[in-house]
Amino acid sequence: MSLIDSLPRVGAPKLPKVDGLIPWIVPLAIVLIWQLACVTGFVPSRVLPAPTDVALAGWKLLLSGELVRNIWVSFWRASIGFVIGGGIGFAFGLANGLSQLSAKLTDTTLQMVRNIPHLALIPLVILWFGIDESAKLFLVALGVFFPIYLNTLHGIRTVDPQLIEMGRIYGMTDGELFRRVIFPGALPSIFVGLRFALGIMWLTLIVAETIAASSGLGYMAMQAREFMLIDVVVLSILIYALLGKLADSASRALERLTLSWHPAFQKK
Amino acid sequence: MQEALRFQPVDAEPVDDADIVVKPRYLRRVTENVARGLSLTIRGLRKAFGDNEVLRGIDLHIPAGQFVAIVGRSGCGKSTLLRLIAGLDAPTAGSIAFGEQPRAQDVRVMFQEPRLLPWARVLSNVEVGLGRERSSADAQARAERALVEVGLGDKRAQWPSVLSGGQKQRVALARALVSQPRVLAFDEPLGALDALTRISMQQLLERVWRDQASPRSW
C-alpha cells in the first residue's frame, strides 16, 4: 500500500515461494548451529541433547501414542478454558462497553481482580479443585478472561463516535448499529486481545500442568525430568513453541479474513 | 462565539456586523421541487450548553424545495443549528417543524467528514442511506444508481480506504441522496477538500439537486 511498495523493485526478483520461507530461516539456522555444537562436543549431551536425539525421542513417543495423547489432552484443556474465559471476557467487555451502568457496577471489581497474578492462585485452586481437570480449566479461563475483556471494552469505547452518530441519523436500530458499526469498529482491538489471550492460554496451561497434573504436555515434561530424559524435556519445550506459533497463525488468518477492509491488511 | 446567531430579512442586504445571512438562492429553479420537499419552520429556537447560549431565539421559515445557505464565522452556531434540525440534539427551547409533521424521518445530513464505514464496501455504504428501506428488494439497484449519479459507478466494490478525499465525499453524497430525502442538511461538506475538488463538487451538488428537482423515479 505504501509508496515504497508501489515502486518497482530493483535487483530483487520476485520469488513468491521463497517469500513464505523467509521467516523460517532463523529457526532453521538455530537448529543447525545447535546440531553442530552437539556433534562437535561443544555442548555436552547431558546439558542439551542434539536436535536429532530430540527428534528420535519424539518419534518414539509418537509411536507409543503417548505424544499424541498428551498433546491432545493439553489442546483440549487449552481450548475449553479459552472458550469459557474468552466468552465471559467478551460478554463483560460488550456489556461494560455498551452500558454505563454495567461498567460502573463491575469494572472496578474486575480491575482489582486483574491485578492479582492468576498463577498466584495455584495453591488455592489445588485446594479447591485438587489436580482435577477443572483446576486447569479454571486457571486458563481466568488468564484468558482479562486480555479479551480489556481489549473488547477498549475497542467498543474507541469506535468513532461520528460513525455512531451517522448510523443514528440514517435510522439504524440499536441492533443494526451494533452489528454494522460498533462491532466491526471494535474488531481490530478484539483481535489484539485474542492474540494476547492465546499466549497467556499456553503459559497458564503449561505452568498448571507442570505443577499439578497427571496428563498433558507439562506433565510429560515433568515426568521426563524425574527420569532424567532431557531429550523429552527439550522436545516438550519445542512443542510449546510450535503450538504457540500455530495459535498465532490461526488468529492471524482469522484477522486477515475479517479485517480485509483495513488498510494494514490490503495487499496489492 | 458569544454573539448569538442572527438572521437578516430575506431581501435585506447583508450588514457588516451580521454573523449570519440567509440567502434565498435559485428560487426560480426549485419551483418543481416544492412538491417533494418539506418546508421547515423554526420558532423561538434556543440552545444553551450550560451558561453558554449558542442560539438565541431563532425564527426561520424555509419554504419547501428551497436551497438556503447559512453563512457565518466559525463557532457561531451553524453546526449547532444543523444538529438541532437533524434531531441530533434537543433544543433548550423553541420548536422545529417540517411541513405538517412535528418531526420528519427523512432528514439526511452530510457532514464535513465523509463518515463512511471503513469496513463496508462503497456500495453498502450507499445502501446505509436507505435507512429503513434497506431491506427492500430494489435497495441494491437504487444504491447503484445513486453511485452512478455521483460518477463513482465503477468504485462500487472498493473499500472506502482506497478512495481519495473528494471521492469519499461523493460516496457520502450518494448515501445522502439515495433515499430521496425531503430535507437535506449539509454541514460544510466541502470544507475539508482542496479548492479545485471543491469547485467540481459544488457543480456536482448543484447538478444532482437540480436533477432531483424534476420528478424522477430512481
Tab-separated table of C-alpha atoms in Angstrom:
chain	number	residue	atom	x	y	z
A	1	MET	CA	0.000	0.000	0.000
A	2	SER	CA	2.791	2.393	0.763
A	3	LEU	CA	4.713	4.329	-1.804
A	4	ILE	CA	7.734	2.124	-1.411
A	5	ASP	CA	5.710	-0.994	-2.184
A	6	SER	CA	4.430	0.523	-5.371
A	7	LEU	CA	7.893	1.270	-6.699
A	8	PRO	CA	9.429	-1.301	-8.956
A	9	ARG	CA	11.904	-3.408	-7.069
A	10	VAL	CA	15.352	-3.087	-8.437
A	11	GLY	CA	17.558	-6.120	-8.240
A	12	ALA	CA	15.050	-8.101	-6.209
A	13	PRO	CA	13.407	-10.657	-8.487
A	14	LYS	CA	10.076	-11.683	-7.060
A	15	LEU	CA	10.049	-15.295	-5.907
A	16	PRO	CA	6.758	-15.807	-4.089
A	17	LYS	CA	7.640	-19.287	-2.880
A	18	VAL	CA	10.849	-18.117	-1.245
A	19	ASP	CA	8.938	-15.256	0.383
A	20	GLY	CA	6.975	-17.659	2.576
A	21	LEU	CA	10.153	-19.417	3.706
A	22	ILE	CA	11.994	-16.318	4.927
A	23	PRO	CA	10.519	-16.413	8.465
A	24	TRP	CA	11.871	-19.953	8.894
A	25	ILE	CA	15.473	-19.131	8.045
A	26	VAL	CA	16.348	-18.053	11.578
A	27	PRO	CA	14.783	-21.019	13.421
A	28	LEU	CA	16.392	-23.387	10.916
A	29	ALA	CA	19.787	-21.769	11.366
A	30	ILE	CA	19.470	-22.050	15.139
A	31	VAL	CA	18.720	-25.778	14.865
A	32	LEU	CA	21.685	-26.236	12.521
A	33	ILE	CA	24.099	-24.437	14.826
A	34	TRP	CA	22.700	-26.363	17.753
A	35	GLN	CA	23.238	-29.675	15.945
A	36	LEU	CA	26.753	-28.638	15.047
A	37	ALA	CA	27.554	-27.640	18.630
A	38	CYS	CA	26.351	-31.011	19.888
A	39	VAL	CA	28.133	-33.109	17.281
A	40	THR	CA	31.452	-31.353	17.879
A	41	GLY	CA	31.055	-31.876	21.633
A	42	PHE	CA	30.994	-28.130	22.310
A	43	VAL	CA	27.769	-28.670	24.240
A	44	PRO	CA	27.697	-31.905	26.302
A	45	SER	CA	24.602	-34.013	25.553
A	46	ARG	CA	23.516	-34.123	29.210
A	47	VAL	CA	23.169	-30.321	29.096
A	48	LEU	CA	21.450	-30.169	25.749
A	49	PRO	CA	20.753	-33.192	23.549
A	50	ALA	CA	21.279	-32.794	19.806
A	51	PRO	CA	18.223	-31.992	17.647
A	52	THR	CA	18.498	-35.439	16.118
A	53	ASP	CA	18.215	-37.018	19.575
A	54	VAL	CA	15.209	-34.863	20.344
A	55	ALA	CA	13.630	-35.873	17.059
A	56	LEU	CA	14.327	-39.510	17.860
A	57	ALA	CA	12.687	-39.147	21.284
A	58	GLY	CA	9.748	-37.525	19.585
A	59	TRP	CA	9.489	-40.363	17.101
A	60	LYS	CA	9.499	-42.949	19.889
A	61	LEU	CA	6.812	-41.117	21.834
A	62	LEU	CA	4.816	-40.744	18.664
A	63	LEU	CA	4.958	-44.479	18.022
A	64	SER	CA	3.873	-45.274	21.559
A	65	GLY	CA	0.944	-42.878	21.165
A	66	GLU	CA	1.977	-41.034	24.300
A	67	LEU	CA	2.891	-37.828	22.488
A	68	VAL	CA	-0.353	-37.537	20.581
A	69	ARG	CA	-2.361	-38.316	23.690
A	70	ASN	CA	-0.597	-35.666	25.759
A	71	ILE	CA	-0.793	-33.020	23.062
A	72	TRP	CA	-4.461	-33.789	22.607
A	73	VAL	CA	-5.155	-33.513	26.350
A	74	SER	CA	-3.344	-30.191	26.544
A	75	PHE	CA	-5.004	-28.890	23.404
A	76	TRP	CA	-8.419	-29.851	24.724
A	77	ARG	CA	-7.812	-28.128	28.065
A	78	ALA	CA	-6.487	-25.026	26.358
A	79	SER	CA	-9.459	-24.772	24.001
A	80	ILE	CA	-12.157	-25.356	26.599
A	81	GLY	CA	-10.533	-22.953	29.049
A	82	PHE	CA	-10.123	-20.415	26.294
A	83	VAL	CA	-13.724	-20.660	25.167
A	84	ILE	CA	-15.033	-20.305	28.725
A	85	GLY	CA	-12.737	-17.466	29.794
A	86	GLY	CA	-12.796	-15.712	26.437
A	87	GLY	CA	-16.571	-15.984	26.216
A	88	ILE	CA	-17.093	-14.481	29.649
A	89	GLY	CA	-14.480	-11.787	28.989
A	90	PHE	CA	-16.090	-10.902	25.681
A	91	ALA	CA	-19.533	-10.736	27.281
A	92	PHE	CA	-18.292	-8.445	30.055
A	93	GLY	CA	-16.408	-6.315	27.544
A	94	LEU	CA	-19.568	-5.877	25.474
A	95	ALA	CA	-21.750	-5.183	28.479
A	96	ASN	CA	-19.383	-2.655	30.004
A	97	GLY	CA	-18.617	-1.033	26.689
A	98	LEU	CA	-22.274	-0.561	25.809
A	99	SER	CA	-23.789	0.145	29.206
A	100	GLN	CA	-22.574	2.791	31.621
A	101	LEU	CA	-24.463	1.126	34.449
A	102	SER	CA	-22.827	-2.223	33.869
A	103	ALA	CA	-19.400	-0.593	33.658
A	104	LYS	CA	-19.936	1.273	36.913
A	105	LEU	CA	-21.155	-1.873	38.603
A	106	THR	CA	-18.422	-4.317	37.592
A	107	ASP	CA	-15.367	-2.562	36.170
A	108	THR	CA	-13.774	-1.609	39.498
A	109	THR	CA	-14.107	-5.160	40.782
A	110	LEU	CA	-12.671	-6.620	37.600
A	111	GLN	CA	-9.729	-4.221	37.678
A	112	MET	CA	-8.934	-5.306	41.240
A	113	VAL	CA	-9.070	-8.977	40.352
A	114	ARG	CA	-6.987	-8.320	37.263
A	115	ASN	CA	-4.058	-7.175	39.328
A	116	ILE	CA	-3.787	-10.498	41.128
A	117	PRO	CA	-1.361	-12.661	39.147
A	118	HIS	CA	-3.621	-15.548	38.276
A	119	LEU	CA	-0.841	-18.089	38.715
A	120	ALA	CA	-0.644	-16.975	42.364
A	121	LEU	CA	-3.980	-18.688	42.765
A	122	ILE	CA	-2.499	-22.122	42.027
A	123	PRO	CA	-2.216	-23.197	45.694
A	124	LEU	CA	-5.804	-22.111	46.318
A	125	VAL	CA	-7.017	-23.739	43.130
A	126	ILE	CA	-5.358	-27.018	44.072
A	127	LEU	CA	-7.089	-26.883	47.449
A	128	TRP	CA	-10.407	-26.174	45.776
A	129	PHE	CA	-10.310	-28.450	42.774
A	130	GLY	CA	-7.464	-30.865	43.535
A	131	ILE	CA	-5.459	-31.714	40.436
A	132	ASP	CA	-8.639	-32.317	38.550
A	133	GLU	CA	-9.421	-31.053	35.013
A	134	SER	CA	-11.477	-28.224	36.473
A	135	ALA	CA	-8.403	-26.751	38.183
A	136	LYS	CA	-6.607	-26.300	34.848
A	137	LEU	CA	-9.705	-25.051	33.071
A	138	PHE	CA	-10.325	-22.533	35.815
A	139	LEU	CA	-6.800	-21.140	35.616
A	140	VAL	CA	-6.771	-20.942	31.820
A	141	ALA	CA	-10.192	-19.314	31.753
A	142	LEU	CA	-9.089	-16.777	34.350
A	143	GLY	CA	-5.896	-15.977	32.484
A	144	VAL	CA	-7.657	-15.592	29.135
A	145	PHE	CA	-10.515	-13.545	30.563
A	146	PHE	CA	-8.654	-10.290	31.133
A	147	PRO	CA	-6.946	-9.605	27.811
A	148	ILE	CA	-10.196	-10.367	25.994
A	149	TYR	CA	-12.232	-8.280	28.406
A	150	LEU	CA	-9.928	-5.269	28.351
A	151	ASN	CA	-9.475	-5.176	24.609
A	152	THR	CA	-13.147	-5.727	23.815
A	153	LEU	CA	-14.026	-2.898	26.180
A	154	HIS	CA	-11.332	-0.670	24.728
A	155	GLY	CA	-12.414	-1.490	21.173
A	156	ILE	CA	-16.035	-0.603	21.813
A	157	ARG	CA	-15.158	2.574	23.670
A	158	THR	CA	-12.933	3.791	20.865
A	159	VAL	CA	-15.361	3.261	17.993
A	160	ASP	CA	-15.560	6.580	16.136
A	161	PRO	CA	-18.488	8.470	17.739
A	162	GLN	CA	-19.018	10.257	14.429
A	163	LEU	CA	-19.840	6.940	12.773
A	164	ILE	CA	-22.286	6.088	15.540
A	165	GLU	CA	-23.931	9.468	15.058
A	166	MET	CA	-24.083	8.844	11.317
A	167	GLY	CA	-25.749	5.477	11.949
A	168	ARG	CA	-28.346	7.097	14.180
A	169	ILE	CA	-29.201	9.761	11.601
A	170	TYR	CA	-29.579	7.114	8.938
A	171	GLY	CA	-32.135	5.356	11.063
A	172	MET	CA	-30.209	2.311	12.279
A	173	THR	CA	-31.815	0.440	15.149
A	174	ASP	CA	-29.685	-0.433	18.188
A	175	GLY	CA	-29.160	-3.931	16.836
A	176	GLU	CA	-28.081	-2.698	13.422
A	177	LEU	CA	-25.859	-0.067	14.983
A	178	PHE	CA	-24.089	-2.786	16.927
A	179	ARG	CA	-23.812	-5.166	14.002
A	180	ARG	CA	-22.820	-2.665	11.342
A	181	VAL	CA	-20.881	-0.010	13.256
A	182	ILE	CA	-19.846	-0.877	16.802
A	183	PHE	CA	-18.774	-4.494	16.441
A	184	PRO	CA	-16.757	-4.099	13.212
A	185	GLY	CA	-15.168	-0.998	14.704
A	186	ALA	CA	-14.143	-2.875	17.832
A	187	LEU	CA	-12.889	-5.929	15.955
A	188	PRO	CA	-9.242	-4.895	15.432
A	189	SER	CA	-8.891	-4.291	19.152
A	190	ILE	CA	-10.652	-7.569	19.976
A	191	PHE	CA	-8.088	-9.370	17.838
A	192	VAL	CA	-5.240	-7.798	19.782
A	193	GLY	CA	-6.866	-9.200	22.912
A	194	LEU	CA	-7.277	-12.570	21.240
A	195	ARG	CA	-3.597	-12.835	20.451
A	196	PHE	CA	-2.550	-11.800	23.938
A	197	ALA	CA	-5.023	-14.318	25.319
A	198	LEU	CA	-3.619	-17.145	23.196
A	199	GLY	CA	-0.162	-16.526	24.626
A	200	ILE	CA	-1.476	-16.459	28.180
A	201	MET	CA	-3.526	-19.572	27.480
A	202	TRP	CA	-0.442	-21.720	26.765
A	203	LEU	CA	1.582	-20.152	29.552
A	204	THR	CA	-1.085	-20.824	32.160
A	205	LEU	CA	-1.795	-24.306	30.971
A	206	ILE	CA	1.824	-25.400	30.924
A	207	VAL	CA	2.511	-23.981	34.385
A	208	ALA	CA	-0.625	-25.610	35.744
A	209	GLU	CA	0.242	-28.941	34.153
A	210	THR	CA	3.792	-28.762	35.403
A	211	ILE	CA	2.663	-28.239	38.968
A	212	ALA	CA	-0.399	-30.392	39.237
A	213	ALA	CA	-1.475	-32.835	36.567
A	214	SER	CA	-1.443	-36.484	35.601
A	215	SER	CA	-1.502	-35.957	31.850
A	216	GLY	CA	-0.703	-33.347	29.257
A	217	LEU	CA	2.443	-31.805	27.870
A	218	GLY	CA	3.517	-30.145	31.107
A	219	TYR	CA	3.091	-33.425	32.914
A	220	MET	CA	5.110	-35.209	30.236
A	221	ALA	CA	7.974	-32.756	30.701
A	222	MET	CA	7.901	-33.122	34.477
A	223	GLN	CA	7.866	-36.915	34.263
A	224	ALA	CA	10.807	-36.808	31.883
A	225	ARG	CA	12.716	-34.656	34.352
A	226	GLU	CA	12.126	-37.288	37.072
A	227	PHE	CA	13.748	-39.887	34.854
A	228	MET	CA	16.471	-37.563	33.549
A	229	LEU	CA	15.103	-37.857	29.987
A	230	ILE	CA	16.457	-34.493	28.922
A	231	ASP	CA	15.593	-35.090	25.258
A	232	VAL	CA	11.909	-35.400	26.146
A	233	VAL	CA	12.103	-32.216	28.221
A	234	VAL	CA	13.586	-30.335	25.273
A	235	LEU	CA	11.012	-31.929	22.980
A	236	SER	CA	8.158	-30.641	25.150
A	237	ILE	CA	9.613	-27.154	25.114
A	238	LEU	CA	9.878	-27.221	21.324
A	239	ILE	CA	6.296	-28.393	21.056
A	240	TYR	CA	5.202	-25.400	23.140
A	241	ALA	CA	6.928	-23.147	20.658
A	242	LEU	CA	5.200	-24.836	17.726
A	243	LEU	CA	1.779	-24.797	19.369
A	244	GLY	CA	2.201	-21.136	20.231
A	245	LYS	CA	3.121	-20.347	16.649
A	246	LEU	CA	0.156	-22.375	15.424
A	247	ALA	CA	-2.278	-20.475	17.636
A	248	ASP	CA	-0.819	-17.194	16.483
A	249	SER	CA	-1.061	-18.154	12.818
A	250	ALA	CA	-4.670	-19.191	13.296
A	251	SER	CA	-5.585	-15.836	14.807
A	252	ARG	CA	-3.710	-14.016	12.051
A	253	ALA	CA	-5.589	-15.940	9.401
A	254	LEU	CA	-8.848	-15.030	11.098
A	255	GLU	CA	-7.730	-11.412	11.223
A	256	ARG	CA	-6.969	-11.358	7.519
A	257	LEU	CA	-10.331	-12.884	6.816
A	258	THR	CA	-12.387	-10.433	8.833
A	259	LEU	CA	-10.299	-7.257	8.596
A	260	SER	CA	-9.776	-7.250	4.847
A	261	TRP	CA	-11.171	-3.694	4.805
A	262	HIS	CA	-8.326	-2.476	6.999
A	263	PRO	CA	-5.523	-0.714	5.097
A	264	ALA	CA	-2.978	-2.772	7.028
A	265	PHE	CA	-4.361	-5.989	5.544
A	266	GLN	CA	-4.760	-4.886	1.977
A	267	LYS	CA	-2.278	-6.316	-0.479
A	268	LYS	CA	-1.684	-5.196	-3.975
B	1	MET	CA	-18.979	32.502	19.781
B	2	GLN	CA	-20.650	34.794	22.323
B	3	GLU	CA	-22.594	36.585	19.632
B	4	ALA	CA	-25.772	34.662	19.097
B	5	LEU	CA	-26.872	33.677	15.640
B	6	ARG	CA	-28.957	36.304	13.921
B	7	PHE	CA	-30.841	36.319	10.692
B	8	GLN	CA	-31.436	39.092	8.237
B	9	PRO	CA	-34.710	39.542	6.460
B	10	VAL	CA	-34.535	37.667	3.229
B	11	ASP	CA	-34.444	40.688	0.942
B	12	ALA	CA	-32.153	42.879	3.009
B	13	GLU	CA	-28.552	43.441	2.062
B	14	PRO	CA	-26.167	41.706	4.428
B	15	VAL	CA	-24.969	44.128	7.077
B	16	ASP	CA	-21.418	44.140	8.254
B	17	ASP	CA	-21.976	43.115	11.835
B	18	ALA	CA	-24.299	40.322	10.930
B	19	ASP	CA	-22.784	36.948	11.580
B	20	ILE	CA	-25.174	35.044	9.508
B	21	VAL	CA	-27.125	35.750	6.425
B	22	VAL	CA	-29.738	33.540	4.951
B	23	LYS	CA	-29.617	33.658	1.216
B	24	PRO	CA	-32.541	32.501	-0.805
B	25	ARG	CA	-30.865	31.047	-3.837
B	26	TYR	CA	-32.011	29.543	-7.030
B	27	LEU	CA	-35.574	30.364	-6.183
B	28	ARG	CA	-36.799	30.106	-9.710
B	29	ARG	CA	-35.194	26.765	-10.391
B	30	VAL	CA	-36.766	24.976	-7.486
B	31	THR	CA	-40.372	25.531	-8.213
B	32	GLU	CA	-40.885	21.966	-9.400
B	33	ASN	CA	-39.182	20.655	-6.315
B	34	VAL	CA	-41.777	22.105	-3.985
B	35	ALA	CA	-43.990	19.081	-4.348
B	36	ARG	CA	-41.353	16.727	-2.976
B	37	GLY	CA	-39.586	18.921	-0.457
B	38	LEU	CA	-40.704	19.798	3.017
B	39	SER	CA	-40.995	23.257	4.429
B	40	LEU	CA	-39.049	23.934	7.576
B	41	THR	CA	-40.371	26.195	10.271
B	42	ILE	CA	-38.305	27.137	13.279
B	43	ARG	CA	-39.811	29.172	16.086
B	44	GLY	CA	-38.072	30.705	19.076
B	45	LEU	CA	-35.261	28.177	18.902
B	46	ARG	CA	-32.741	28.368	21.730
B	47	LYS	CA	-29.820	26.172	22.535
B	48	ALA	CA	-27.568	26.600	25.509
B	49	PHE	CA	-24.657	24.483	26.667
B	50	GLY	CA	-24.504	25.290	30.355
B	51	ASP	CA	-24.251	29.076	30.616
B	52	ASN	CA	-23.116	29.444	27.042
B	53	GLU	CA	-26.113	30.353	24.946
B	54	VAL	CA	-25.249	29.464	21.393
B	55	LEU	CA	-28.568	30.002	19.686
B	56	ARG	CA	-30.814	32.765	20.962
B	57	GLY	CA	-34.405	32.928	19.774
B	58	ILE	CA	-34.165	31.905	16.142
B	59	ASP	CA	-37.184	32.192	13.883
B	60	LEU	CA	-36.763	30.845	10.405
B	61	HIS	CA	-39.080	29.654	7.711
B	62	ILE	CA	-37.715	27.844	4.709
B	63	PRO	CA	-40.316	27.070	2.044
B	64	ALA	CA	-40.356	23.595	0.582
B	65	GLY	CA	-37.774	22.989	-2.105
B	66	GLN	CA	-35.633	25.991	-1.312
B	67	PHE	CA	-31.863	25.922	-1.171
B	68	VAL	CA	-30.657	28.018	1.761
B	69	ALA	CA	-27.080	28.674	2.743
B	70	ILE	CA	-26.277	29.675	6.268
B	71	VAL	CA	-23.073	31.651	6.432
B	72	GLY	CA	-21.169	32.702	9.488
B	73	ARG	CA	-17.901	32.747	11.349
B	74	SER	CA	-16.653	29.502	12.705
B	75	GLY	CA	-18.081	28.812	16.130
B	76	CYS	CA	-21.153	30.992	15.655
B	77	GLY	CA	-23.593	28.120	15.869
B	78	LYS	CA	-24.112	26.914	12.308
B	79	SER	CA	-23.413	23.294	13.161
B	80	THR	CA	-25.461	23.520	16.340
B	81	LEU	CA	-28.441	24.727	14.342
B	82	LEU	CA	-27.970	21.931	11.860
B	83	ARG	CA	-27.688	19.322	14.599
B	84	LEU	CA	-30.946	20.566	16.070
B	85	ILE	CA	-32.642	20.391	12.668
B	86	ALA	CA	-31.316	16.867	12.164
B	87	GLY	CA	-32.603	15.866	15.569
B	88	LEU	CA	-29.148	15.009	16.907
B	89	ASP	CA	-29.566	17.339	19.869
B	90	ALA	CA	-32.650	18.563	21.640
B	91	PRO	CA	-33.278	22.318	21.687
B	92	THR	CA	-33.327	24.129	25.019
B	93	ALA	CA	-36.482	25.926	23.930
B	94	GLY	CA	-38.492	26.509	20.800
B	95	SER	CA	-39.740	24.221	18.074
B	96	ILE	CA	-38.711	22.846	14.707
B	97	ALA	CA	-41.408	21.628	12.369
B	98	PHE	CA	-41.227	20.033	8.949
B	99	GLY	CA	-44.246	20.593	6.773
B	100	GLU	CA	-47.252	19.498	8.784
B	101	GLN	CA	-45.415	16.813	10.692
B	102	PRO	CA	-43.819	17.686	14.005
B	103	ARG	CA	-40.737	15.541	13.247
B	104	ALA	CA	-39.536	14.277	9.898
B	105	GLN	CA	-37.953	10.902	9.389
B	106	ASP	CA	-36.402	11.880	6.121
B	107	VAL	CA	-33.815	14.448	7.023
B	108	ARG	CA	-30.441	13.451	5.603
B	109	VAL	CA	-27.243	15.044	6.765
B	110	MET	CA	-23.904	15.313	5.036
B	111	PHE	CA	-21.050	16.172	7.324
B	112	GLN	CA	-17.722	17.852	6.903
B	113	GLU	CA	-16.141	14.401	7.057
B	114	PRO	CA	-17.447	11.650	4.784
B	115	ARG	CA	-18.157	9.335	7.769
B	116	LEU	CA	-18.125	6.204	5.657
B	117	LEU	CA	-17.999	2.824	7.334
B	118	PRO	CA	-14.451	1.673	6.594
B	119	TRP	CA	-15.462	-1.991	6.875
B	120	ALA	CA	-18.216	-1.769	4.277
B	121	ARG	CA	-17.727	-1.654	0.514
B	122	VAL	CA	-18.645	1.565	-1.236
B	123	LEU	CA	-21.969	0.147	-2.396
B	124	SER	CA	-23.081	-0.995	1.051
B	125	ASN	CA	-22.066	2.386	2.405
B	126	VAL	CA	-24.509	3.955	-0.009
B	127	GLU	CA	-27.144	1.408	0.985
B	128	VAL	CA	-26.871	2.654	4.566
B	129	GLY	CA	-28.533	5.819	3.275
B	130	LEU	CA	-31.730	3.946	2.524
B	131	GLY	CA	-32.485	3.718	6.230
B	132	ARG	CA	-35.497	1.530	6.907
B	133	GLU	CA	-35.894	0.701	3.218
B	134	ARG	CA	-32.518	-1.040	3.231
B	135	SER	CA	-34.114	-4.467	3.138
B	136	SER	CA	-36.344	-3.710	0.161
B	137	ALA	CA	-35.777	-5.690	-2.998
B	138	ASP	CA	-34.505	-2.830	-5.113
B	139	ALA	CA	-32.161	-1.478	-2.435
B	140	GLN	CA	-29.032	-2.504	-4.298
B	141	ALA	CA	-30.250	-1.155	-7.621
B	142	ARG	CA	-31.090	2.180	-6.037
B	143	ALA	CA	-27.715	2.389	-4.356
B	144	GLU	CA	-26.020	1.613	-7.654
B	145	ARG	CA	-27.957	4.338	-9.421
B	146	ALA	CA	-27.026	6.843	-6.732
B	147	LEU	CA	-23.376	5.878	-7.149
B	148	VAL	CA	-23.583	6.350	-10.902
B	149	GLU	CA	-25.211	9.704	-10.246
B	150	VAL	CA	-22.121	10.951	-8.414
B	151	GLY	CA	-19.858	9.409	-11.041
B	152	LEU	CA	-18.484	6.539	-8.982
B	153	GLY	CA	-20.312	3.617	-10.522
B	154	ASP	CA	-17.049	1.791	-11.128
B	155	LYS	CA	-15.970	2.006	-7.476
B	156	ARG	CA	-18.867	0.060	-6.035
B	157	ALA	CA	-16.795	-2.901	-4.862
B	158	GLN	CA	-13.914	-0.862	-3.415
B	159	TRP	CA	-13.114	-0.268	0.230
B	160	PRO	CA	-13.513	3.375	1.244
B	161	SER	CA	-9.872	3.499	2.331
B	162	VAL	CA	-8.626	3.405	-1.263
B	163	LEU	CA	-10.708	6.402	-2.339
B	164	SER	CA	-9.467	9.983	-2.408
B	165	GLY	CA	-10.966	12.630	-0.143
B	166	GLY	CA	-13.201	14.002	-2.875
B	167	GLN	CA	-14.357	10.530	-3.914
B	168	LYS	CA	-15.225	9.675	-0.310
B	169	GLN	CA	-17.282	12.817	-0.054
B	170	ARG	CA	-19.055	11.879	-3.283
B	171	VAL	CA	-19.923	8.485	-1.810
B	172	ALA	CA	-21.281	10.330	1.232
B	173	LEU	CA	-23.343	12.467	-1.151
B	174	ALA	CA	-24.718	9.365	-2.853
B	175	ARG	CA	-25.575	7.995	0.569
B	176	ALA	CA	-27.405	11.196	1.469
B	177	LEU	CA	-29.336	11.246	-1.805
B	178	VAL	CA	-30.195	7.583	-2.271
B	179	SER	CA	-33.347	7.708	-0.167
B	180	GLN	CA	-34.518	10.867	-1.973
B	181	PRO	CA	-34.768	12.789	1.283
B	182	ARG	CA	-37.187	15.660	1.537
B	183	VAL	CA	-34.809	17.705	3.657
B	184	LEU	CA	-31.089	17.689	3.018
B	185	ALA	CA	-28.759	19.289	5.519
B	186	PHE	CA	-25.133	19.934	4.648
B	187	ASP	CA	-22.615	20.808	7.318
B	188	GLU	CA	-19.774	22.271	5.269
B	189	PRO	CA	-19.444	19.059	3.266
B	190	LEU	CA	-16.765	20.585	1.083
B	191	GLY	CA	-14.815	22.277	3.845
B	192	ALA	CA	-12.092	19.673	4.027
B	193	LEU	CA	-11.477	19.478	0.279
B	194	ASP	CA	-8.961	21.388	-1.817
B	195	ALA	CA	-10.140	24.313	-3.913
B	196	LEU	CA	-10.325	22.515	-7.260
B	197	THR	CA	-12.119	19.475	-5.883
B	198	ARG	CA	-14.452	21.812	-4.067
B	199	ILE	CA	-15.455	23.589	-7.262
B	200	SER	CA	-16.241	20.367	-9.080
B	201	MET	CA	-18.117	19.055	-6.038
B	202	GLN	CA	-20.174	22.247	-5.936
B	203	GLN	CA	-21.086	21.761	-9.559
B	204	LEU	CA	-21.958	18.145	-8.886
B	205	LEU	CA	-24.135	19.110	-5.916
B	206	GLU	CA	-25.985	21.685	-7.974
B	207	ARG	CA	-26.483	19.300	-10.845
B	208	VAL	CA	-27.719	16.447	-8.680
B	209	TRP	CA	-30.007	18.751	-6.778
B	210	ARG	CA	-31.413	20.205	-9.995
B	211	ASP	CA	-31.954	16.730	-11.416
B	212	GLN	CA	-33.742	15.616	-8.305
B	213	ALA	CA	-35.953	18.661	-8.511
B	214	SER	CA	-37.786	17.314	-11.513
B	215	PRO	CA	-39.832	14.264	-10.620
B	216	ARG	CA	-37.681	11.238	-11.227
B	217	SER	CA	-38.202	7.669	-10.309
B	218	TRP	CA	-34.993	6.109	-9.121
